[in-house]
């Protein structure tokens, strides 16, 4: 997840993201993935009734003009980059049995389709689906969404979200890990990532215990794989047609990284360097073994103690400072190699599970992807301290993204990267933020490894400046250098504000038709805005209610 202190000034014409409506209380009822189909259908009706009064889903019909726009964009997409839109974090109720704001979802999907959007991205929360007990899955709310998407003609990127929602940038709701997982973490607090001061982080189970049966007799990786298998079995008829991509969450915020910069409780503030997360028992045991194997047992007692705190800057510390910093010593190279390798091996294990589940899931296949964080602050320094604490061994003299891209290539996975909308001059220059250079480096790594590169904006932006940057980075390039997809953050009432919607429609056209003149796209967007006015108003009103 990338960050930007200057977003208010840079996006003065935009509206702040709104918080989703409260989640209604509901009496959870779950069934085993092995339940008979007839029982599932019966219980689904009961659950929806328990969650909220029966409301017929609104399915606004697209006008002839809307369909013409959508069909035109679809026919030209082979030359450009398909655009997806991220759904609200609380799209599905916490009970898992129904959608929040069902009418709003239906109207929003129809509006997006009318603008030529390819599809949506939605978090499938572990903490919702498997909340009641190991192997007891409730996908009913997501099933309702997939059926809406199918009927609207919208594609879906489904995110296997094995992390907690809450405590990161943009988290407007709180969705913890499954309560039975939380109970195990309370019994053994070393299942949580831990820093050198003993501060625990419960966003995601520590990768140090990936292969240890610590969750009711299963390893964390087994739990993730079983969850993905249950998803595949429930949605088999949608895979490859409606569901076209599975993004596999592998850390906090769904990103392959350590939770080195947690915002919760004010622990970290941008642009602090963060802190290493290797203080739990399982990580310490691994470090001790690696040090012994290297013949340096004295290096196995813990991570660097001179790397400063979460909110220090590189030059405040002995370890990260430019000249003679510990990061460039023999010990620093040993520790950073071990720390980053542990993250790569975690990615290997989780993606192996994903490819074993989805490899032959559908005749047309589904893409597998993984998300990498856009840590652009202090990128201009020699040590790249915030990237190092997050697990990316990237410095002035070492490419930390090529090993990640090669790992993804071994599993045929797409590399999804954030902060594509950011420009260097918008960021605090004293923190040596360089998002544009970072995006170029990651794109180069993806190209060298032969993996597809997809993009996201890190923060909600509705202004033309951000759109221009995304188009330049993703679409206005030679065919071999274009991104394979772009996911726009995030669906909400602000997106459907008339001015924002018009700009967004022009953006979708420019992305879908690489090289399309901006003036022509804006002219077409006026037509889209006029044709979809009532539909967009309905979506915005329903999302606010």
Short mmCIF file of C-alpha atoms in Angstrom, two decimals:
data_model
loop_
_atom_site.label_atom_id
_atom_site.label_comp_id
_atom_site.label_asym_id
_atom_site.label_seq_id
_atom_site.Cartn_x
_atom_site.Cartn_y
_atom_site.Cartn_z
CA UNK A 1 0.00 0.00 0.00
CA UNK A 2 1.51 3.30 -1.08
CA UNK A 3 0.93 6.58 0.71
CA UNK A 4 0.80 10.23 -0.18
CA UNK A 5 0.76 13.09 2.32
CA UNK A 6 0.12 15.60 -0.42
CA UNK A 7 -3.04 14.00 -1.77
CA UNK A 8 -5.35 16.77 -0.54
CA UNK A 9 -3.44 19.44 -2.41
CA UNK A 10 -2.85 17.28 -5.46
CA UNK A 11 -6.49 16.27 -5.77
CA UNK A 12 -8.24 19.48 -4.78
CA UNK A 13 -11.03 18.78 -7.20
CA UNK A 14 -11.73 15.40 -5.64
CA UNK A 15 -13.94 14.29 -2.82
CA UNK A 16 -12.70 12.38 0.22
CA UNK A 17 -13.63 8.68 0.34
CA UNK A 18 -16.74 8.07 2.32
CA UNK A 19 -17.15 5.47 5.03
CA UNK A 20 -19.44 2.58 4.21
CA UNK A 21 -22.77 2.23 5.93
CA UNK A 22 -22.94 0.25 9.13
CA UNK A 23 -23.24 -3.50 8.92
CA UNK A 24 -26.53 -4.89 10.15
CA UNK A 25 -26.48 -7.52 12.85
CA UNK A 26 -27.36 -10.98 11.71
CA UNK A 27 -27.58 -14.43 13.14
CA UNK A 28 -24.76 -16.36 11.43
CA UNK A 29 -25.46 -19.78 10.09
CA UNK A 30 -22.82 -21.79 8.30
CA UNK A 31 -22.57 -25.11 6.55
CA UNK A 32 -19.71 -27.39 5.69
CA UNK A 33 -18.35 -27.15 2.18
CA UNK A 34 -19.40 -30.77 1.80
CA UNK A 35 -23.11 -30.08 2.42
CA UNK A 36 -25.56 -31.19 -0.22
CA UNK A 37 -26.47 -28.59 -2.83
CA UNK A 38 -30.13 -28.67 -1.94
CA UNK A 39 -29.36 -27.94 1.70
CA UNK A 40 -27.10 -25.05 0.70
CA UNK A 41 -29.84 -23.51 -1.42
CA UNK A 42 -32.38 -23.83 1.38
CA UNK A 43 -30.08 -22.34 4.01
CA UNK A 44 -29.12 -19.51 1.67
CA UNK A 45 -32.72 -18.33 1.60
CA UNK A 46 -32.96 -18.61 5.39
CA UNK A 47 -29.73 -16.66 5.91
CA UNK A 48 -30.75 -13.83 3.64
CA UNK A 49 -34.03 -13.55 5.48
CA UNK A 50 -32.17 -13.44 8.81
CA UNK A 51 -29.74 -10.77 7.63
CA UNK A 52 -32.25 -8.27 6.31
CA UNK A 53 -35.77 -7.88 4.99
CA UNK A 54 -36.30 -9.29 1.55
CA UNK A 55 -35.60 -6.66 -1.09
CA UNK A 56 -35.66 -7.53 -4.75
CA UNK A 57 -32.29 -6.65 -6.27
CA UNK A 58 -32.52 -3.63 -8.49
CA UNK A 59 -31.28 -4.40 -11.99
CA UNK A 60 -31.56 -1.15 -13.90
CA UNK A 61 -31.77 -1.83 -17.59
CA UNK A 62 -29.10 -0.20 -19.69
CA UNK A 63 -30.34 2.11 -22.38
CA UNK A 64 -29.50 1.54 -26.01
CA UNK A 65 -26.96 4.38 -25.77
CA UNK A 66 -25.32 2.81 -22.69
CA UNK A 67 -25.05 -0.56 -24.36
CA UNK A 68 -23.55 1.01 -27.45
CA UNK A 69 -20.83 2.70 -25.38
CA UNK A 70 -20.06 -0.51 -23.47
CA UNK A 71 -19.94 -2.59 -26.65
CA UNK A 72 -17.68 -0.07 -28.40
CA UNK A 73 -15.18 -0.07 -25.53
CA UNK A 74 -15.31 -3.85 -25.29
CA UNK A 75 -14.62 -4.29 -29.01
CA UNK A 76 -11.57 -2.01 -28.86
CA UNK A 77 -10.10 -3.37 -25.64
CA UNK A 78 -7.70 -5.67 -27.44
CA UNK A 79 -5.63 -2.54 -28.10
CA UNK A 80 -5.63 -1.26 -24.54
CA UNK A 81 -5.85 -2.04 -20.85
CA UNK A 82 -9.06 -3.34 -19.22
CA UNK A 83 -10.23 -1.40 -16.19
CA UNK A 84 -11.68 -3.00 -13.06
CA UNK A 85 -13.17 -1.14 -10.09
CA UNK A 86 -12.58 -2.11 -6.47
CA UNK A 87 -15.77 -2.76 -4.51
CA UNK A 88 -16.37 -1.33 -1.01
CA UNK A 89 -14.59 -3.25 1.76
CA UNK A 90 -17.91 -4.16 3.37
CA UNK A 91 -19.68 -5.32 0.21
CA UNK A 92 -20.79 -8.49 2.04
CA UNK A 93 -22.33 -8.42 5.52
CA UNK A 94 -20.19 -9.65 8.40
CA UNK A 95 -22.49 -12.66 8.78
CA UNK A 96 -21.50 -13.61 5.21
CA UNK A 97 -25.04 -14.43 4.17
CA UNK A 98 -26.06 -11.39 2.13
CA UNK A 99 -24.87 -8.20 0.52
CA UNK A 100 -24.75 -4.84 2.20
CA UNK A 101 -26.74 -2.24 0.22
CA UNK A 102 -27.96 -4.73 -2.39
CA UNK A 103 -29.78 -2.08 -4.40
CA UNK A 104 -26.64 0.07 -4.51
CA UNK A 105 -24.54 -2.83 -5.74
CA UNK A 106 -26.96 -3.64 -8.56
CA UNK A 107 -27.19 -0.02 -9.71
CA UNK A 108 -23.41 0.43 -9.47
CA UNK A 109 -22.65 -2.64 -11.56
CA UNK A 110 -25.03 -1.46 -14.27
CA UNK A 111 -23.43 2.00 -14.27
CA UNK A 112 -19.91 0.57 -14.52
CA UNK A 113 -20.94 -1.70 -17.37
CA UNK A 114 -22.43 1.27 -19.20
CA UNK A 115 -19.09 3.11 -19.01
CA UNK A 116 -17.21 0.20 -20.55
CA UNK A 117 -15.59 -1.03 -17.32
CA UNK A 118 -14.37 -4.60 -17.64
CA UNK A 119 -15.22 -5.74 -14.13
CA UNK A 120 -14.90 -5.39 -10.38
CA UNK A 121 -12.48 -6.51 -7.69
CA UNK A 122 -13.86 -7.76 -4.37
CA UNK A 123 -12.25 -8.93 -1.13
CA UNK A 124 -13.40 -12.41 -0.12
CA UNK A 125 -12.66 -12.10 3.58
CA UNK A 126 -11.35 -15.13 5.48
CA UNK A 127 -12.70 -13.45 8.61
CA UNK A 128 -16.23 -13.50 7.19
CA UNK A 129 -16.41 -16.76 5.25
CA UNK A 130 -14.76 -19.11 7.78
CA UNK A 131 -15.56 -17.19 10.94
CA UNK A 132 -17.56 -19.88 12.73
CA UNK A 133 -15.04 -22.69 12.75
CA UNK A 134 -12.39 -24.56 10.77
CA UNK A 135 -13.75 -25.85 7.47
CA UNK A 136 -17.16 -24.20 7.90
CA UNK A 137 -17.55 -21.86 4.96
CA UNK A 138 -20.34 -19.40 4.22
CA UNK A 139 -20.06 -17.90 0.73
CA UNK A 140 -23.72 -16.95 0.34
CA UNK A 141 -23.24 -13.18 0.15
CA UNK A 142 -20.48 -13.62 -2.41
CA UNK A 143 -22.64 -16.00 -4.41
CA UNK A 144 -25.28 -13.28 -4.65
CA UNK A 145 -22.64 -10.84 -5.92
CA UNK A 146 -21.28 -13.26 -8.53
CA UNK A 147 -24.77 -13.87 -9.88
CA UNK A 148 -25.38 -10.12 -10.14
CA UNK A 149 -22.06 -9.73 -11.96
CA UNK A 150 -22.91 -12.55 -14.35
CA UNK A 151 -26.31 -11.07 -15.21
CA UNK A 152 -24.79 -7.61 -15.72
CA UNK A 153 -21.98 -8.93 -17.90
CA UNK A 154 -19.29 -7.75 -15.47
CA UNK A 155 -16.11 -9.75 -14.80
CA UNK A 156 -14.75 -10.33 -11.29
CA UNK A 157 -11.28 -10.32 -9.74
CA UNK A 158 -11.71 -12.19 -6.44
CA UNK A 159 -9.18 -11.44 -3.71
CA UNK A 160 -8.46 -14.22 -1.23
CA UNK A 161 -8.11 -11.87 1.74
CA UNK A 162 -6.37 -13.74 4.55
CA UNK A 163 -5.59 -10.53 6.44
CA UNK A 164 -7.46 -8.35 8.89
CA UNK A 165 -9.30 -5.31 7.56
CA UNK A 166 -8.63 -2.31 9.78
CA UNK A 167 -5.42 -0.51 10.66
CA UNK A 168 -4.19 0.30 7.15
CA UNK A 169 -4.62 3.29 4.85
CA UNK A 170 -8.17 3.42 3.51
CA UNK A 171 -9.59 0.81 5.88
CA UNK A 172 -13.04 2.21 6.73
CA UNK A 173 -14.38 -0.93 8.41
CA UNK A 174 -13.05 -3.56 10.79
CA UNK A 175 -13.07 -7.23 9.77
CA UNK A 176 -10.82 -9.34 12.03
CA UNK A 177 -9.36 -12.74 11.23
CA UNK A 178 -11.69 -15.70 11.93
CA UNK A 179 -12.42 -15.77 15.64
CA UNK A 180 -11.07 -19.29 16.04
CA UNK A 181 -7.77 -18.08 14.52
CA UNK A 182 -7.74 -15.09 16.86
CA UNK A 183 -8.29 -17.46 19.81
CA UNK A 184 -5.26 -19.52 18.78
CA UNK A 185 -3.18 -16.34 18.44
CA UNK A 186 -4.26 -15.29 21.93
CA UNK A 187 -3.11 -18.66 23.29
CA UNK A 188 0.22 -18.47 21.46
CA UNK A 189 1.04 -14.83 20.82
CA UNK A 190 4.11 -15.83 18.84
CA UNK A 191 1.70 -16.59 15.97
CA UNK A 192 1.58 -12.81 15.55
CA UNK A 193 4.32 -10.76 13.91
CA UNK A 194 6.46 -9.12 16.59
CA UNK A 195 8.98 -6.28 16.53
CA UNK A 196 12.14 -5.93 18.63
CA UNK A 197 10.22 -4.21 21.44
CA UNK A 198 7.68 -7.02 21.75
CA UNK A 199 4.82 -5.18 20.02
CA UNK A 200 2.50 -7.75 18.42
CA UNK A 201 0.69 -7.31 15.11
CA UNK A 202 -2.43 -9.39 14.51
CA UNK A 203 -3.18 -8.36 10.92
CA UNK A 204 -1.87 -11.62 9.47
CA UNK A 205 -0.47 -14.86 10.88
CA UNK A 206 3.33 -14.76 11.05
CA UNK A 207 4.96 -16.45 8.07
CA UNK A 208 7.43 -17.98 10.51
CA UNK A 209 4.87 -20.67 11.36
CA UNK A 210 3.73 -21.35 7.78
CA UNK A 211 4.55 -25.05 8.04
CA UNK A 212 3.62 -25.62 11.69
CA UNK A 213 0.16 -27.09 12.54
CA UNK A 214 -0.76 -24.26 14.90
CA UNK A 215 -4.36 -23.63 13.76
CA UNK A 216 -6.50 -26.46 15.13
CA UNK A 217 -4.19 -29.10 13.67
CA UNK A 218 -3.60 -27.38 10.32
CA UNK A 219 -0.76 -25.16 9.19
CA UNK A 220 -1.63 -21.62 8.09
CA UNK A 221 -0.77 -22.49 4.49
CA UNK A 222 -3.09 -25.51 4.66
CA UNK A 223 -5.85 -23.22 5.93
CA UNK A 224 -5.30 -20.83 3.01
CA UNK A 225 -5.27 -23.68 0.50
CA UNK A 226 -8.41 -25.28 1.95
CA UNK A 227 -10.17 -21.92 1.81
CA UNK A 228 -9.25 -21.46 -1.86
CA UNK A 229 -10.39 -25.01 -2.62
CA UNK A 230 -13.74 -24.33 -0.96
CA UNK A 231 -14.06 -21.13 -3.02
CA UNK A 232 -13.29 -23.04 -6.21
CA UNK A 233 -15.89 -25.70 -5.42
CA UNK A 234 -18.61 -23.18 -4.55
CA UNK A 235 -18.00 -21.02 -7.63
CA UNK A 236 -17.00 -23.65 -10.19
CA UNK A 237 -19.66 -22.55 -12.66
CA UNK A 238 -18.40 -18.93 -12.56
CA UNK A 239 -14.66 -19.57 -12.95
CA UNK A 240 -13.16 -18.56 -16.26
CA UNK A 241 -16.36 -16.81 -17.36
CA UNK A 242 -17.43 -14.37 -14.66
CA UNK A 243 -14.53 -14.86 -12.24
CA UNK A 244 -11.44 -14.25 -14.37
CA UNK A 245 -8.74 -13.64 -11.73
CA UNK A 246 -7.84 -14.86 -8.26
CA UNK A 247 -5.61 -12.45 -6.38
CA UNK A 248 -3.93 -14.32 -3.53
CA UNK A 249 -3.42 -12.33 -0.35
CA UNK A 250 -0.06 -13.01 1.28
CA UNK A 251 0.31 -10.40 4.00
CA UNK A 252 -1.12 -7.23 5.55
CA UNK A 253 -3.43 -5.29 3.22
CA UNK A 254 -3.30 -8.39 1.00
CA UNK A 255 0.26 -7.53 -0.04
CA UNK A 256 3.34 -9.75 -0.06
CA UNK A 257 5.23 -7.96 2.73
CA UNK A 258 5.77 -7.77 6.46
CA UNK A 259 3.52 -5.46 8.55
CA UNK A 260 6.40 -3.04 9.03
CA UNK A 261 4.39 0.18 8.91
CA UNK A 262 1.13 -0.34 10.84
CA UNK A 263 -1.07 2.73 11.20
CA UNK A 264 -3.24 1.29 13.97
CA UNK A 265 -2.95 3.06 17.33
CA UNK A 266 -0.63 5.63 15.78
CA UNK A 267 2.31 3.20 15.73
CA UNK A 268 3.61 4.46 12.40
CA UNK A 269 3.15 7.65 10.41
CA UNK A 270 4.20 8.44 6.86
CA UNK A 271 7.07 8.73 5.92
CA UNK A 272 8.66 6.73 8.74
CA UNK A 273 11.00 3.86 7.92
CA UNK A 274 9.00 1.23 9.79
CA UNK A 275 10.48 -1.65 11.78
CA UNK A 276 11.64 -5.22 11.17
CA UNK A 277 9.12 -7.91 12.14
CA UNK A 278 11.20 -10.91 13.22
CA UNK A 279 10.69 -11.04 16.99
CA UNK A 280 8.22 -13.91 17.29
CA UNK A 281 9.52 -17.30 18.40
CA UNK A 282 9.13 -18.93 14.99
CA UNK A 283 11.06 -16.21 13.18
CA UNK A 284 13.77 -16.19 15.85
CA UNK A 285 14.21 -19.96 15.54
CA UNK A 286 14.64 -19.63 11.77
CA UNK A 287 17.16 -16.79 12.16
CA UNK A 288 19.12 -18.77 14.74
CA UNK A 289 19.34 -21.77 12.39
CA UNK A 290 20.40 -19.59 9.45
CA UNK A 291 23.12 -17.92 11.53
CA UNK A 292 24.46 -21.29 12.69
CA UNK A 293 24.52 -22.54 9.10
CA UNK A 294 26.52 -19.45 8.13
CA UNK A 295 29.00 -20.11 10.93
CA UNK A 296 27.95 -16.92 12.71
CA UNK A 297 25.90 -18.07 15.67
CA UNK A 298 26.23 -14.63 17.28
CA UNK A 299 24.06 -13.22 14.48
CA UNK A 300 21.12 -15.43 15.40
CA UNK A 301 19.90 -13.67 18.54
CA UNK A 302 17.57 -11.23 16.78
CA UNK A 303 17.36 -8.50 14.19
CA UNK A 304 19.34 -5.25 14.15
CA UNK A 305 19.02 -3.20 17.34
CA UNK A 306 20.33 0.01 15.77
CA UNK A 307 17.70 0.34 13.03
CA UNK A 308 15.72 3.04 14.81
CA UNK A 309 11.97 3.14 15.40
CA UNK A 310 8.89 3.18 13.21
CA UNK A 311 8.95 6.93 12.65
CA UNK A 312 12.67 7.55 12.28
CA UNK A 313 14.26 8.50 8.97
CA UNK A 314 17.25 6.60 7.55
CA UNK A 315 19.89 9.11 8.66
CA UNK A 316 18.54 8.98 12.22
CA UNK A 317 19.83 5.42 12.54
CA UNK A 318 23.18 3.64 12.54
CA UNK A 319 21.86 0.74 10.50
CA UNK A 320 20.28 2.66 7.60
CA UNK A 321 22.48 5.73 7.36
CA UNK A 322 24.08 6.47 4.01
CA UNK A 323 27.77 6.11 4.91
CA UNK A 324 28.91 3.09 6.87
CA UNK A 325 25.42 1.93 7.74
CA UNK A 326 24.96 -1.60 9.02
CA UNK A 327 22.82 -2.50 6.01
CA UNK A 328 25.94 -2.59 3.82
CA UNK A 329 28.09 -4.69 6.22
CA UNK A 330 28.56 -8.46 6.13
CA UNK A 331 26.09 -8.83 8.98
CA UNK A 332 23.58 -6.54 7.28
CA UNK A 333 23.77 -8.50 4.05
CA UNK A 334 23.28 -11.77 5.95
CA UNK A 335 20.26 -10.51 7.88
CA UNK A 336 18.56 -8.79 4.95
CA UNK A 337 19.09 -11.83 2.73
CA UNK A 338 17.50 -14.10 5.35
CA UNK A 339 14.62 -11.70 6.04
CA UNK A 340 13.73 -11.20 2.37
CA UNK A 341 14.19 -14.89 1.57
CA UNK A 342 11.68 -15.82 4.28
CA UNK A 343 9.15 -13.59 2.52
CA UNK A 344 9.91 -15.12 -0.88
CA UNK A 345 9.51 -18.64 0.52
CA UNK A 346 6.18 -17.63 2.04
CA UNK A 347 5.07 -16.49 -1.40
CA UNK A 348 6.22 -19.78 -2.90
CA UNK A 349 4.23 -21.81 -0.37
CA UNK A 350 0.99 -19.87 -0.66
CA UNK A 351 1.12 -19.65 -4.46
CA UNK A 352 1.88 -23.37 -4.71
CA UNK A 353 -1.39 -23.94 -2.87
CA UNK A 354 -3.23 -21.52 -5.15
CA UNK A 355 -1.95 -23.05 -8.39
CA UNK A 356 -2.73 -26.57 -7.14
CA UNK A 357 -6.33 -25.44 -6.58
CA UNK A 358 -6.98 -23.19 -9.57
CA UNK A 359 -4.59 -24.64 -12.14
CA UNK A 360 -7.33 -26.64 -13.86
CA UNK A 361 -10.31 -24.85 -12.34
CA UNK A 362 -11.96 -23.81 -15.60
CA UNK A 363 -11.65 -24.63 -19.32
CA UNK A 364 -10.60 -21.07 -20.10
CA UNK A 365 -8.55 -20.82 -16.92
CA UNK A 366 -8.34 -18.03 -14.40
CA UNK A 367 -5.39 -15.75 -13.80
CA UNK A 368 -3.50 -15.91 -10.52
CA UNK A 369 -2.05 -12.66 -9.22
CA UNK A 370 -0.23 -11.31 -6.18
CA UNK A 371 0.05 -7.76 -4.89
CA UNK A 372 3.31 -5.97 -4.10
CA UNK A 373 3.33 -2.75 -2.07
CA UNK A 374 4.38 0.58 -3.58
CA UNK A 375 6.82 1.78 -0.91
CA UNK A 376 8.08 4.92 -2.59
CA UNK A 377 9.25 7.02 0.38
CA UNK A 378 13.00 7.25 0.99
CA UNK A 379 13.41 5.50 -2.36
CA UNK A 380 16.03 8.07 -3.31
CA UNK A 381 18.33 7.06 -0.42
CA UNK A 382 21.02 4.41 -0.70
CA UNK A 383 19.53 1.98 1.79
CA UNK A 384 15.81 2.22 0.83
CA UNK A 385 15.03 1.62 4.51
CA UNK A 386 11.19 1.33 4.33
CA UNK A 387 11.47 -1.29 1.61
CA UNK A 388 13.99 -3.27 3.66
CA UNK A 389 11.81 -3.38 6.78
CA UNK A 390 8.89 -4.53 4.60
CA UNK A 391 10.97 -7.43 3.26
CA UNK A 392 12.02 -6.07 -0.14
CA UNK A 393 15.83 -6.28 -0.31
CA UNK A 394 16.06 -3.33 -2.66
CA UNK A 395 18.94 -0.85 -2.33
CA UNK A 396 20.85 1.56 -4.54
CA UNK A 397 22.98 -1.39 -5.72
CA UNK A 398 20.58 -4.34 -5.50
CA UNK A 399 17.30 -5.06 -7.31
CA UNK A 400 14.83 -6.39 -4.76
CA UNK A 401 11.90 -6.76 -7.15
CA UNK A 402 13.43 -9.09 -9.72
CA UNK A 403 13.52 -12.04 -7.26
CA UNK A 404 9.86 -11.40 -6.45
CA UNK A 405 8.94 -11.25 -10.14
CA UNK A 406 10.85 -14.47 -10.83
CA UNK A 407 9.06 -16.19 -7.95
CA UNK A 408 5.71 -15.13 -9.41
CA UNK A 409 6.83 -16.33 -12.85
CA UNK A 410 7.40 -19.82 -11.49
CA UNK A 411 3.69 -19.93 -10.67
CA UNK A 412 2.43 -18.12 -13.75
CA UNK A 413 1.18 -15.26 -11.58
CA UNK A 414 0.59 -11.62 -12.50
CA UNK A 415 2.43 -8.96 -10.47
CA UNK A 416 -0.07 -6.38 -9.21
CA UNK A 417 1.54 -3.10 -8.17
CA UNK A 418 0.24 0.04 -6.50
CA UNK A 419 0.99 3.81 -6.61
CA UNK A 420 0.67 3.95 -10.40
CA UNK A 421 -1.23 7.25 -10.16
CA UNK A 422 1.47 9.12 -8.22
CA UNK A 423 3.97 11.66 -9.52
CA UNK A 424 7.27 12.42 -7.87
CA UNK A 425 6.66 16.16 -7.52
CA UNK A 426 3.40 15.57 -5.62
CA UNK A 427 5.27 13.85 -2.80
CA UNK A 428 7.37 15.29 0.07
CA UNK A 429 10.73 15.83 -1.54
CA UNK A 430 12.62 15.90 1.74
CA UNK A 431 11.59 12.24 2.17
CA UNK A 432 13.05 11.48 -1.28
CA UNK A 433 9.77 9.94 -2.51
CA UNK A 434 10.09 8.62 -6.06
CA UNK A 435 6.94 6.68 -7.06
CA UNK A 436 7.54 7.12 -10.79
CA UNK A 437 11.03 5.64 -10.59
CA UNK A 438 9.71 2.80 -8.43
CA UNK A 439 6.98 1.94 -10.93
CA UNK A 440 9.57 1.90 -13.71
CA UNK A 441 11.83 -0.43 -11.71
CA UNK A 442 9.01 -2.87 -10.96
CA UNK A 443 7.86 -2.79 -14.59
CA UNK A 444 11.41 -3.60 -15.69
CA UNK A 445 11.58 -6.51 -13.23
CA UNK A 446 8.26 -7.90 -14.47
CA UNK A 447 9.41 -7.63 -18.08
CA UNK A 448 12.74 -9.34 -17.32
CA UNK A 449 10.98 -12.18 -15.49
CA UNK A 450 8.34 -12.57 -18.20
CA UNK A 451 5.32 -11.91 -15.94
CA UNK A 452 2.33 -9.71 -16.60
CA UNK A 453 2.16 -6.41 -14.71
CA UNK A 454 -1.15 -5.04 -13.44
CA UNK A 455 -1.66 -1.78 -11.61
CA UNK A 456 -3.74 -0.02 -8.98
CA UNK A 457 -3.98 3.49 -7.63
CA UNK A 458 -2.88 3.55 -4.00
CA UNK A 459 -5.32 6.24 -2.87
CA UNK A 460 -8.72 7.41 -4.17
CA UNK A 461 -8.17 9.96 -6.93
CA UNK A 462 -10.84 11.37 -9.23
CA UNK A 463 -8.85 14.14 -10.92
CA UNK A 464 -7.58 14.29 -14.47
CA UNK A 465 -3.95 14.63 -13.34
CA UNK A 466 -4.01 11.21 -11.69
CA UNK A 467 -5.82 9.73 -14.69
CA UNK A 468 -3.17 11.12 -17.03
CA UNK A 469 -0.42 9.52 -14.96
CA UNK A 470 -2.10 6.10 -14.99
CA UNK A 471 -2.72 6.25 -18.74
CA UNK A 472 0.93 7.19 -19.34
CA UNK A 473 2.26 4.42 -17.09
CA UNK A 474 -0.15 1.67 -18.09
CA UNK A 475 -1.60 2.15 -21.56
CA UNK A 476 0.26 4.66 -23.72
CA UNK A 477 3.15 2.30 -24.34
CA UNK A 478 4.31 -0.29 -26.82
CA UNK A 479 2.04 -3.35 -26.73
CA UNK A 480 4.64 -5.49 -24.95
CA UNK A 481 5.04 -2.89 -22.17
CA UNK A 482 1.37 -2.25 -21.41
CA UNK A 483 -0.18 -3.40 -18.18
CA UNK A 484 -2.44 -6.43 -18.44
CA UNK A 485 -5.13 -4.74 -16.30
CA UNK A 486 -5.74 -1.78 -14.02
CA UNK A 487 -7.92 -1.79 -10.89
CA UNK A 488 -9.40 1.56 -9.86
CA UNK A 489 -9.80 2.33 -6.18
CA UNK A 490 -12.65 2.52 -5.16
CA UNK A 491 -16.39 2.29 -5.82
CA UNK A 492 -18.36 4.72 -3.65
CA UNK A 493 -20.68 7.71 -3.85
CA UNK A 494 -17.78 10.02 -4.72
CA UNK A 495 -17.02 8.06 -7.88
CA UNK A 496 -20.62 8.65 -8.97
CA UNK A 497 -20.50 12.41 -8.42
CA UNK A 498 -21.36 13.84 -11.89
CA UNK A 499 -17.98 15.53 -12.48
CA UNK A 500 -15.97 12.59 -11.16
CA UNK A 501 -18.07 10.15 -13.19
CA UNK A 502 -17.55 12.07 -16.41
CA UNK A 503 -13.78 12.15 -15.85
CA UNK A 504 -13.79 8.46 -14.96
CA UNK A 505 -15.70 7.52 -18.12
CA UNK A 506 -13.12 9.39 -20.20
CA UNK A 507 -10.34 7.61 -18.31
CA UNK A 508 -11.83 4.18 -19.04
CA UNK A 509 -12.06 5.03 -22.73
CA UNK A 510 -8.44 6.20 -22.87
CA UNK A 511 -7.23 3.07 -21.08
CA UNK A 512 -9.28 0.72 -23.24
CA UNK A 513 -8.23 2.38 -26.49
CA UNK A 514 -4.50 2.88 -26.22
CA UNK A 515 -3.52 6.02 -28.09
CA UNK A 516 -7.04 7.43 -28.13
CA UNK A 517 -6.86 11.26 -28.11
CA UNK A 518 -7.88 12.77 -24.82
CA UNK A 519 -10.29 15.19 -26.50
CA UNK A 520 -12.17 12.36 -28.23
CA UNK A 521 -12.38 10.40 -24.98
CA UNK A 522 -13.74 13.42 -23.11
CA UNK A 523 -16.32 14.05 -25.80
CA UNK A 524 -17.47 10.45 -25.62
CA UNK A 525 -17.54 10.69 -21.81
CA UNK A 526 -20.06 13.53 -22.01
CA UNK A 527 -22.34 11.17 -23.91
CA UNK A 528 -21.85 8.47 -21.30
CA UNK A 529 -22.61 10.92 -18.49
CA UNK A 530 -25.81 12.03 -20.18
CA UNK A 531 -26.93 8.49 -20.97
CA UNK A 532 -26.25 7.20 -17.46
CA UNK A 533 -27.31 10.22 -15.40
CA UNK A 534 -30.30 8.65 -13.68
CA UNK A 535 -28.50 5.35 -13.14
CA UNK A 536 -25.48 7.05 -11.59
CA UNK A 537 -27.69 9.18 -9.34
CA UNK A 538 -29.44 6.05 -8.13
CA UNK A 539 -26.13 4.31 -7.41
CA UNK A 540 -24.72 7.29 -5.49
CA UNK A 541 -27.89 7.73 -3.45
CA UNK A 542 -28.09 4.04 -2.60
CA UNK A 543 -24.42 3.92 -1.56
CA UNK A 544 -24.93 6.86 0.81
CA UNK A 545 -28.02 5.38 2.43
#
